[in-house]
Amino acid sequence: MWSPPAEARLREKERAENFPVALKVLPRRLRGHLVAVYDVVRWIDDLGDEAAGDRTALLTAFAADLATVWDGGEPRSAVLRRLVPTVAECRLDRQPFDDLVQANLRDQTVTSYRTYQDLLGYCALSAAPVGQMVLAIFDARSAENNLLSDRVCTALQLLEHWQDVAEDRAAGRVYLPQEDLDTYAVTHADLDQPRGTPEFRRLIQFQTERAVRLLESGAPLVGRLHGWARLAVGGYVAGGFAAARSIQAAGWDVLAGTPKTRRTDVVRQLFRQLRSAA
């Protein structure tokens, strides 16, 4: 039987993220809402990535428990019970959470993507919903904000994939689009090597720079927000730029070791975002 992550493990994973999930300077109420959402998102991802046994069945059972948050029942899962007041106070929609479950269900059967557009379709389920939750917490949803948030969250997801190529490969998944592997003459066997070939490094440089351009196109969201929302979302954008910097600093060779995002780079990028938004 799979044992879900304990509170200490959840906090450890939160600290390992490229971006600050809930900046400590935020009011306690907002931090509580952000952490409540993060824990559910992390829980769903761990069910899809780490659970022993039938992950599809576990995800399906969690989805049923998740539904009780909106149906007025009593969730069995502790992380969902902590989510209930956040959903009520922030009027969170159920669909983004369901989309995350669907993304992880897809991970059980889809192990690679033919095109970049196919990968973006996956990110629409695995990444964009998180931004929609965050905007709801700050009561900052609008058509334009949602669009920019989708770009930011997709870029963050892509950058994480490019940091974790070796880890994903070990788990039997390849998120690098096949069309790009072909263009750069990189094979799946190349992903099993202890170091990246020159062709592989050029491919990662291309993917990283493309993700940065997407992040830049969504970064104006920071300037459209105000108060605590600007600070929090600025932190997420900053984490993306810092993650890209870590990949570049590794010489684009993410097979030799997962590039780690430096907190000093995140802080530097955050000040840059806030200056740009002022």
PDB file of N, CA and C in Angstrom, residues 128-217:
ATOM      1  N   ALA A 128      -1.208  24.810 -16.379  1.00  0.00           N
ATOM      2  CA  ALA A 128      -2.077  25.991 -16.404  1.00  0.00           C
ATOM      3  C   ALA A 128      -3.101  26.015 -15.267  1.00  0.00           C
ATOM      4  N   PRO A 129      -3.676  24.864 -14.866  1.00  0.00           N
ATOM      5  CA  PRO A 129      -4.675  24.914 -13.789  1.00  0.00           C
ATOM      6  C   PRO A 129      -4.138  25.496 -12.482  1.00  0.00           C
ATOM      7  N   VAL A 130      -2.845  25.324 -12.221  1.00  0.00           N
ATOM      8  CA  VAL A 130      -2.293  25.830 -10.964  1.00  0.00           C
ATOM      9  C   VAL A 130      -2.347  27.360 -10.939  1.00  0.00           C
ATOM     10  N   GLY A 131      -2.032  27.982 -12.064  1.00  0.00           N
ATOM     11  CA  GLY A 131      -2.124  29.435 -12.131  1.00  0.00           C
ATOM     12  C   GLY A 131      -3.541  29.935 -11.948  1.00  0.00           C
ATOM     13  N   GLN A 132      -4.503  29.185 -12.473  1.00  0.00           N
ATOM     14  CA  GLN A 132      -5.900  29.576 -12.309  1.00  0.00           C
ATOM     15  C   GLN A 132      -6.292  29.550 -10.828  1.00  0.00           C
ATOM     16  N   MET A 133      -5.770  28.563 -10.092  1.00  0.00           N
ATOM     17  CA  MET A 133      -6.049  28.494  -8.650  1.00  0.00           C
ATOM     18  C   MET A 133      -5.436  29.694  -7.930  1.00  0.00           C
ATOM     19  N   VAL A 134      -4.212  30.020  -8.279  1.00  0.00           N
ATOM     20  CA  VAL A 134      -3.527  31.138  -7.624  1.00  0.00           C
ATOM     21  C   VAL A 134      -4.257  32.448  -7.894  1.00  0.00           C
ATOM     22  N   LEU A 135      -4.655  32.688  -9.126  1.00  0.00           N
ATOM     23  CA  LEU A 135      -5.388  33.914  -9.434  1.00  0.00           C
ATOM     24  C   LEU A 135      -6.693  33.982  -8.647  1.00  0.00           C
ATOM     25  N   ALA A 136      -7.332  32.831  -8.471  1.00  0.00           N
ATOM     26  CA  ALA A 136      -8.583  32.812  -7.706  1.00  0.00           C
ATOM     27  C   ALA A 136      -8.327  33.178  -6.247  1.00  0.00           C
ATOM     28  N   ILE A 137      -7.237  32.691  -5.687  1.00  0.00           N
ATOM     29  CA  ILE A 137      -6.908  33.014  -4.295  1.00  0.00           C
ATOM     30  C   ILE A 137      -6.758  34.515  -4.109  1.00  0.00           C
ATOM     31  N   PHE A 138      -6.194  35.187  -5.107  1.00  0.00           N
ATOM     32  CA  PHE A 138      -5.992  36.634  -5.023  1.00  0.00           C
ATOM     33  C   PHE A 138      -7.136  37.431  -5.664  1.00  0.00           C
ATOM     34  N   ASP A 139      -8.205  36.727  -6.034  1.00  0.00           N
ATOM     35  CA  ASP A 139      -9.357  37.379  -6.661  1.00  0.00           C
ATOM     36  C   ASP A 139      -8.905  38.226  -7.846  1.00  0.00           C
ATOM     37  N   ALA A 140      -8.078  37.632  -8.712  1.00  0.00           N
ATOM     38  CA  ALA A 140      -7.472  38.373  -9.819  1.00  0.00           C
ATOM     39  C   ALA A 140      -7.737  37.713 -11.167  1.00  0.00           C
ATOM     40  N   ARG A 141      -8.824  36.956 -11.247  1.00  0.00           N
ATOM     41  CA  ARG A 141      -9.124  36.292 -12.512  1.00  0.00           C
ATOM     42  C   ARG A 141      -9.729  37.267 -13.517  1.00  0.00           C
ATOM     43  N   SER A 142      -9.249  37.169 -14.746  1.00  0.00           N
ATOM     44  CA  SER A 142      -9.824  37.878 -15.892  1.00  0.00           C
ATOM     45  C   SER A 142      -9.330  37.158 -17.132  1.00  0.00           C
ATOM     46  N   ALA A 143      -9.934  37.429 -18.267  1.00  0.00           N
ATOM     47  CA  ALA A 143      -9.532  36.737 -19.491  1.00  0.00           C
ATOM     48  C   ALA A 143      -8.057  36.970 -19.800  1.00  0.00           C
ATOM     49  N   GLU A 144      -7.608  38.229 -19.690  1.00  0.00           N
ATOM     50  CA  GLU A 144      -6.214  38.540 -20.007  1.00  0.00           C
ATOM     51  C   GLU A 144      -5.276  37.956 -18.966  1.00  0.00           C
ATOM     52  N   ASN A 145      -5.631  38.084 -17.691  1.00  0.00           N
ATOM     53  CA  ASN A 145      -4.780  37.522 -16.640  1.00  0.00           C
ATOM     54  C   ASN A 145      -4.671  36.004 -16.766  1.00  0.00           C
ATOM     55  N   ASN A 146      -5.765  35.358 -17.088  1.00  0.00           N
ATOM     56  CA  ASN A 146      -5.749  33.909 -17.250  1.00  0.00           C
ATOM     57  C   ASN A 146      -4.819  33.497 -18.392  1.00  0.00           C
ATOM     58  N   LEU A 147      -4.879  34.239 -19.498  1.00  0.00           N
ATOM     59  CA  LEU A 147      -4.034  33.920 -20.646  1.00  0.00           C
ATOM     60  C   LEU A 147      -2.556  34.053 -20.293  1.00  0.00           C
ATOM     61  N   LEU A 148      -2.203  35.153 -19.635  1.00  0.00           N
ATOM     62  CA  LEU A 148      -0.807  35.366 -19.258  1.00  0.00           C
ATOM     63  C   LEU A 148      -0.357  34.336 -18.235  1.00  0.00           C
ATOM     64  N   SER A 149      -1.232  34.007 -17.299  1.00  0.00           N
ATOM     65  CA  SER A 149      -0.911  33.006 -16.298  1.00  0.00           C
ATOM     66  C   SER A 149      -0.653  31.646 -16.936  1.00  0.00           C
ATOM     67  N   ASP A 150      -1.446  31.284 -17.933  1.00  0.00           N
ATOM     68  CA  ASP A 150      -1.242  30.006 -18.625  1.00  0.00           C
ATOM     69  C   ASP A 150       0.157  29.948 -19.239  1.00  0.00           C
ATOM     70  N   ARG A 151       0.604  31.078 -19.800  1.00  0.00           N
ATOM     71  CA  ARG A 151       1.936  31.105 -20.398  1.00  0.00           C
ATOM     72  C   ARG A 151       3.013  30.936 -19.344  1.00  0.00           C
ATOM     73  N   VAL A 152       2.860  31.635 -18.235  1.00  0.00           N
ATOM     74  CA  VAL A 152       3.842  31.529 -17.151  1.00  0.00           C
ATOM     75  C   VAL A 152       3.905  30.098 -16.632  1.00  0.00           C
ATOM     76  N   CYS A 153       2.763  29.520 -16.341  1.00  0.00           N
ATOM     77  CA  CYS A 153       2.741  28.187 -15.756  1.00  0.00           C
ATOM     78  C   CYS A 153       3.252  27.123 -16.730  1.00  0.00           C
ATOM     79  N   THR A 154       2.921  27.277 -17.995  1.00  0.00           N
ATOM     80  CA  THR A 154       3.432  26.334 -18.994  1.00  0.00           C
ATOM     81  C   THR A 154       4.945  26.433 -19.088  1.00  0.00           C
ATOM     82  N   ALA A 155       5.471  27.656 -19.087  1.00  0.00           N
ATOM     83  CA  ALA A 155       6.922  27.833 -19.129  1.00  0.00           C
ATOM     84  C   ALA A 155       7.587  27.210 -17.907  1.00  0.00           C
ATOM     85  N   LEU A 156       7.002  27.398 -16.731  1.00  0.00           N
ATOM     86  CA  LEU A 156       7.553  26.796 -15.527  1.00  0.00           C
ATOM     87  C   LEU A 156       7.578  25.279 -15.626  1.00  0.00           C
ATOM     88  N   GLN A 157       6.511  24.709 -16.159  1.00  0.00           N
ATOM     89  CA  GLN A 157       6.450  23.252 -16.318  1.00  0.00           C
ATOM     90  C   GLN A 157       7.509  22.766 -17.298  1.00  0.00           C
ATOM     91  N   LEU A 158       7.655  23.465 -18.420  1.00  0.00           N
ATOM     92  CA  LEU A 158       8.651  23.067 -19.407  1.00  0.00           C
ATOM     93  C   LEU A 158      10.059  23.133 -18.838  1.00  0.00           C
ATOM     94  N   LEU A 159      10.365  24.198 -18.135  1.00  0.00           N
ATOM     95  CA  LEU A 159      11.700  24.330 -17.556  1.00  0.00           C
ATOM     96  C   LEU A 159      11.979  23.217 -16.550  1.00  0.00           C
ATOM     97  N   GLU A 160      10.979  22.846 -15.790  1.00  0.00           N
ATOM     98  CA  GLU A 160      11.158  21.730 -14.865  1.00  0.00           C
ATOM     99  C   GLU A 160      11.414  20.434 -15.619  1.00  0.00           C
ATOM    100  N   HIS A 161      10.703  20.232 -16.715  1.00  0.00           N
ATOM    101  CA  HIS A 161      10.944  19.040 -17.537  1.00  0.00           C
ATOM    102  C   HIS A 161      12.375  19.021 -18.049  1.00  0.00           C
ATOM    103  N   TRP A 162      12.889  20.179 -18.471  1.00  0.00           N
ATOM    104  CA  TRP A 162      14.241  20.197 -19.040  1.00  0.00           C
ATOM    105  C   TRP A 162      15.299  20.015 -17.953  1.00  0.00           C
ATOM    106  N   GLN A 163      15.012  20.436 -16.744  1.00  0.00           N
ATOM    107  CA  GLN A 163      15.912  20.133 -15.632  1.00  0.00           C
ATOM    108  C   GLN A 163      15.916  18.633 -15.319  1.00  0.00           C
ATOM    109  N   ASP A 164      14.766  17.988 -15.499  1.00  0.00           N
ATOM    110  CA  ASP A 164      14.563  16.620 -15.007  1.00  0.00           C
ATOM    111  C   ASP A 164      14.562  15.568 -16.110  1.00  0.00           C
ATOM    112  N   VAL A 165      15.235  15.835 -17.224  1.00  0.00           N
ATOM    113  CA  VAL A 165      15.220  14.876 -18.333  1.00  0.00           C
ATOM    114  C   VAL A 165      15.673  13.494 -17.877  1.00  0.00           C
ATOM    115  N   ALA A 166      16.774  13.425 -17.118  1.00  0.00           N
ATOM    116  CA  ALA A 166      17.299  12.125 -16.688  1.00  0.00           C
ATOM    117  C   ALA A 166      16.329  11.427 -15.743  1.00  0.00           C
ATOM    118  N   GLU A 167      15.757  12.177 -14.805  1.00  0.00           N
ATOM    119  CA  GLU A 167      14.801  11.599 -13.852  1.00  0.00           C
ATOM    120  C   GLU A 167      13.567  11.079 -14.570  1.00  0.00           C
ATOM    121  N   ASP A 168      13.056  11.860 -15.508  1.00  0.00           N
ATOM    122  CA  ASP A 168      11.868  11.424 -16.245  1.00  0.00           C
ATOM    123  C   ASP A 168      12.178  10.195 -17.091  1.00  0.00           C
ATOM    124  N   ARG A 169      13.358  10.179 -17.708  1.00  0.00           N
ATOM    125  CA  ARG A 169      13.757   9.030 -18.525  1.00  0.00           C
ATOM    126  C   ARG A 169      13.825   7.769 -17.670  1.00  0.00           C
ATOM    127  N   ALA A 170      14.370   7.894 -16.466  1.00  0.00           N
ATOM    128  CA  ALA A 170      14.446   6.747 -15.564  1.00  0.00           C
ATOM    129  C   ALA A 170      13.061   6.237 -15.189  1.00  0.00           C
ATOM    130  N   ALA A 171      12.085   7.145 -15.190  1.00  0.00           N
ATOM    131  CA  ALA A 171      10.704   6.768 -14.879  1.00  0.00           C
ATOM    132  C   ALA A 171       9.954   6.285 -16.114  1.00  0.00           C
ATOM    133  N   GLY A 172      10.638   6.247 -17.266  1.00  0.00           N
ATOM    134  CA  GLY A 172      10.019   5.753 -18.491  1.00  0.00           C
ATOM    135  C   GLY A 172       9.298   6.797 -19.305  1.00  0.00           C
ATOM    136  N   ARG A 173       9.585   8.087 -19.043  1.00  0.00           N
ATOM    137  CA  ARG A 173       8.906   9.161 -19.762  1.00  0.00           C
ATOM    138  C   ARG A 173       9.911  10.061 -20.454  1.00  0.00           C
ATOM    139  N   VAL A 174       9.523  10.532 -21.635  1.00  0.00           N
ATOM    140  CA  VAL A 174      10.336  11.485 -22.386  1.00  0.00           C
ATOM    141  C   VAL A 174       9.431  12.633 -22.804  1.00  0.00           C
ATOM    142  N   TYR A 175       9.688  13.803 -22.223  1.00  0.00           N
ATOM    143  CA  TYR A 175       8.865  14.963 -22.548  1.00  0.00           C
ATOM    144  C   TYR A 175       9.454  15.771 -23.708  1.00  0.00           C
ATOM    145  N   LEU A 176      10.692  15.535 -24.060  1.00  0.00           N
ATOM    146  CA  LEU A 176      11.265  16.195 -25.232  1.00  0.00           C
ATOM    147  C   LEU A 176      10.498  15.735 -26.466  1.00  0.00           C
ATOM    148  N   PRO A 177       9.900  16.659 -27.220  1.00  0.00           N
ATOM    149  CA  PRO A 177       9.105  16.241 -28.375  1.00  0.00           C
ATOM    150  C   PRO A 177       9.935  15.466 -29.393  1.00  0.00           C
ATOM    151  N   GLN A 178       9.345  14.430 -29.957  1.00  0.00           N
ATOM    152  CA  GLN A 178      10.058  13.603 -30.921  1.00  0.00           C
ATOM    153  C   GLN A 178      10.514  14.407 -32.126  1.00  0.00           C
ATOM    154  N   GLU A 179       9.717  15.380 -32.551  1.00  0.00           N
ATOM    155  CA  GLU A 179      10.112  16.182 -33.704  1.00  0.00           C
ATOM    156  C   GLU A 179      11.402  16.953 -33.426  1.00  0.00           C
ATOM    157  N   ASP A 180      11.605  17.362 -32.178  1.00  0.00           N
ATOM    158  CA  ASP A 180      12.816  18.096 -31.829  1.00  0.00           C
ATOM    159  C   ASP A 180      13.993  17.149 -31.633  1.00  0.00           C
ATOM    160  N   LEU A 181      13.736  15.974 -31.084  1.00  0.00           N
ATOM    161  CA  LEU A 181      14.784  14.954 -31.012  1.00  0.00           C
ATOM    162  C   LEU A 181      15.313  14.641 -32.410  1.00  0.00           C
ATOM    163  N   ASP A 182      14.400  14.511 -33.357  1.00  0.00           N
ATOM    164  CA  ASP A 182      14.804  14.216 -34.735  1.00  0.00           C
ATOM    165  C   ASP A 182      15.606  15.367 -35.334  1.00  0.00           C
ATOM    166  N   THR A 183      15.136  16.583 -35.100  1.00  0.00           N
ATOM    167  CA  THR A 183      15.819  17.757 -35.669  1.00  0.00           C
ATOM    168  C   THR A 183      17.257  17.846 -35.185  1.00  0.00           C
ATOM    169  N   TYR A 184      17.488  17.533 -33.909  1.00  0.00           N
ATOM    170  CA  TYR A 184      18.829  17.657 -33.335  1.00  0.00           C
ATOM    171  C   TYR A 184      19.595  16.326 -33.324  1.00  0.00           C
ATOM    172  N   ALA A 185      19.035  15.323 -33.982  1.00  0.00           N
ATOM    173  CA  ALA A 185      19.695  14.015 -34.107  1.00  0.00           C
ATOM    174  C   ALA A 185      20.017  13.421 -32.735  1.00  0.00           C
ATOM    175  N   VAL A 186      19.058  13.483 -31.843  1.00  0.00           N
ATOM    176  CA  VAL A 186      19.190  12.912 -30.506  1.00  0.00           C
ATOM    177  C   VAL A 186      18.248  11.716 -30.407  1.00  0.00           C
ATOM    178  N   THR A 187      18.758  10.592 -29.926  1.00  0.00           N
ATOM    179  CA  THR A 187      17.944   9.391 -29.774  1.00  0.00           C
ATOM    180  C   THR A 187      17.577   9.178 -28.309  1.00  0.00           C
ATOM    181  N   HIS A 188      16.619   8.308 -28.083  1.00  0.00           N
ATOM    182  CA  HIS A 188      16.266   7.971 -26.710  1.00  0.00           C
ATOM    183  C   HIS A 188      17.457   7.347 -25.983  1.00  0.00           C
ATOM    184  N   ALA A 189      18.268   6.592 -26.713  1.00  0.00           N
ATOM    185  CA  ALA A 189      19.453   5.998 -26.092  1.00  0.00           C
ATOM    186  C   ALA A 189      20.416   7.061 -25.594  1.00  0.00           C
ATOM    187  N   ASP A 190      20.473   8.193 -26.274  1.00  0.00           N
ATOM    188  CA  ASP A 190      21.335   9.288 -25.827  1.00  0.00           C
ATOM    189  C   ASP A 190      20.918   9.813 -24.460  1.00  0.00           C
ATOM    190  N   LEU A 191      19.638   9.678 -24.131  1.00  0.00           N
ATOM    191  CA  LEU A 191      19.134  10.171 -22.850  1.00  0.00           C
ATOM    192  C   LEU A 191      19.555   9.285 -21.684  1.00  0.00           C
ATOM    193  N   ASP A 192      20.069   8.098 -21.987  1.00  0.00           N
ATOM    194  CA  ASP A 192      20.499   7.168 -20.945  1.00  0.00           C
ATOM    195  C   ASP A 192      21.975   7.337 -20.596  1.00  0.00           C
ATOM    196  N   GLN A 193      22.660   8.243 -21.275  1.00  0.00           N
ATOM    197  CA  GLN A 193      24.093   8.415 -21.058  1.00  0.00           C
ATOM    198  C   GLN A 193      24.357   9.282 -19.819  1.00  0.00           C
ATOM    199  N   PRO A 194      25.528   9.120 -19.213  1.00  0.00           N
ATOM    200  CA  PRO A 194      25.845   9.915 -18.017  1.00  0.00           C
ATOM    201  C   PRO A 194      26.096  11.389 -18.314  1.00  0.00           C
ATOM    202  N   ARG A 195      26.409  11.688 -19.569  1.00  0.00           N
ATOM    203  CA  ARG A 195      26.610  13.078 -19.974  1.00  0.00           C
ATOM    204  C   ARG A 195      25.936  13.291 -21.322  1.00  0.00           C
ATOM    205  N   GLY A 196      25.538  14.537 -21.562  1.00  0.00           N
ATOM    206  CA  GLY A 196      24.863  14.843 -22.815  1.00  0.00           C
ATOM    207  C   GLY A 196      25.845  15.001 -23.962  1.00  0.00           C
ATOM    208  N   THR A 197      25.443  14.520 -25.114  1.00  0.00           N
ATOM    209  CA  THR A 197      26.242  14.742 -26.316  1.00  0.00           C
ATOM    210  C   THR A 197      26.141  16.210 -26.723  1.00  0.00           C
ATOM    211  N   PRO A 198      27.027  16.679 -27.598  1.00  0.00           N
ATOM    212  CA  PRO A 198      26.891  18.060 -28.087  1.00  0.00           C
ATOM    213  C   PRO A 198      25.518  18.326 -28.691  1.00  0.00           C
ATOM    214  N   GLU A 199      24.986  17.333 -29.405  1.00  0.00           N
ATOM    215  CA  GLU A 199      23.668  17.502 -30.019  1.00  0.00           C
ATOM    216  C   GLU A 199      22.590  17.632 -28.946  1.00  0.00           C
ATOM    217  N   PHE A 200      22.716  16.818 -27.905  1.00  0.00           N
ATOM    218  CA  PHE A 200      21.737  16.885 -26.814  1.00  0.00           C
ATOM    219  C   PHE A 200      21.794  18.250 -26.139  1.00  0.00           C
ATOM    220  N   ARG A 201      22.976  18.754 -25.891  1.00  0.00           N
ATOM    221  CA  ARG A 201      23.106  20.046 -25.214  1.00  0.00           C
ATOM    222  C   ARG A 201      22.518  21.169 -26.065  1.00  0.00           C
ATOM    223  N   ARG A 202      22.700  21.071 -27.365  1.00  0.00           N
ATOM    224  CA  ARG A 202      22.093  22.087 -28.247  1.00  0.00           C
ATOM    225  C   ARG A 202      20.571  21.994 -28.194  1.00  0.00           C
ATOM    226  N   LEU A 203      20.055  20.777 -28.094  1.00  0.00           N
ATOM    227  CA  LEU A 203      18.608  20.596 -27.991  1.00  0.00           C
ATOM    228  C   LEU A 203      18.079  21.216 -26.703  1.00  0.00           C
ATOM    229  N   ILE A 204      18.761  20.990 -25.590  1.00  0.00           N
ATOM    230  CA  ILE A 204      18.321  21.560 -24.313  1.00  0.00           C
ATOM    231  C   ILE A 204      18.437  23.079 -24.338  1.00  0.00           C
ATOM    232  N   GLN A 205      19.446  23.595 -24.975  1.00  0.00           N
ATOM    233  CA  GLN A 205      19.549  25.058 -25.111  1.00  0.00           C
ATOM    234  C   GLN A 205      18.361  25.599 -25.882  1.00  0.00           C
ATOM    235  N   PHE A 206      18.006  24.945 -26.976  1.00  0.00           N
ATOM    236  CA  PHE A 206      16.855  25.369 -27.776  1.00  0.00           C
ATOM    237  C   PHE A 206      15.573  25.324 -26.951  1.00  0.00           C
ATOM    238  N   GLN A 207      15.351  24.222 -26.229  1.00  0.00           N
ATOM    239  CA  GLN A 207      14.132  24.079 -25.442  1.00  0.00           C
ATOM    240  C   GLN A 207      14.078  25.107 -24.320  1.00  0.00           C
ATOM    241  N   THR A 208      15.206  25.340 -23.681  1.00  0.00           N
ATOM    242  CA  THR A 208      15.239  26.299 -22.579  1.00  0.00           C
ATOM    243  C   THR A 208      14.970  27.707 -23.072  1.00  0.00           C
ATOM    244  N   GLU A 209      15.598  28.085 -24.156  1.00  0.00           N
ATOM    245  CA  GLU A 209      15.399  29.435 -24.693  1.00  0.00           C
ATOM    246  C   GLU A 209      13.970  29.614 -25.182  1.00  0.00           C
ATOM    247  N   ARG A 210      13.372  28.572 -25.723  1.00  0.00           N
ATOM    248  CA  ARG A 210      11.962  28.671 -26.141  1.00  0.00           C
ATOM    249  C   ARG A 210      11.061  28.843 -24.924  1.00  0.00           C
ATOM    250  N   ALA A 211      11.363  28.114 -23.851  1.00  0.00           N
ATOM    251  CA  ALA A 211      10.568  28.264 -22.626  1.00  0.00           C
ATOM    252  C   ALA A 211      10.730  29.654 -22.032  1.00  0.00           C
ATOM    253  N   VAL A 212      11.925  30.213 -22.104  1.00  0.00           N
ATOM    254  CA  VAL A 212      12.155  31.566 -21.589  1.00  0.00           C
ATOM    255  C   VAL A 212      11.345  32.586 -22.380  1.00  0.00           C
ATOM    256  N   ARG A 213      11.291  32.416 -23.685  1.00  0.00           N
ATOM    257  CA  ARG A 213      10.480  33.344 -24.495  1.00  0.00           C
ATOM    258  C   ARG A 213       9.010  33.255 -24.103  1.00  0.00           C
ATOM    259  N   LEU A 214       8.535  32.057 -23.820  1.00  0.00           N
ATOM    260  CA  LEU A 214       7.154  31.894 -23.382  1.00  0.00           C
ATOM    261  C   LEU A 214       6.953  32.551 -22.020  1.00  0.00           C
ATOM    262  N   LEU A 215       7.916  32.374 -21.140  1.00  0.00           N
ATOM    263  CA  LEU A 215       7.843  32.997 -19.815  1.00  0.00           C
ATOM    264  C   LEU A 215       7.831  34.518 -19.946  1.00  0.00           C
ATOM    265  N   GLU A 216       8.664  35.046 -20.809  1.00  0.00           N
ATOM    266  CA  GLU A 216       8.708  36.491 -21.025  1.00  0.00           C
ATOM    267  C   GLU A 216       7.379  37.016 -21.553  1.00  0.00           C
ATOM    268  N   SER A 217       6.707  36.217 -22.375  1.00  0.00           N
ATOM    269  CA  SER A 217       5.426  36.658 -22.931  1.00  0.00           C
ATOM    270  C   SER A 217       4.328  36.673 -21.871  1.00  0.00           C
TER     271      SER A 217
END
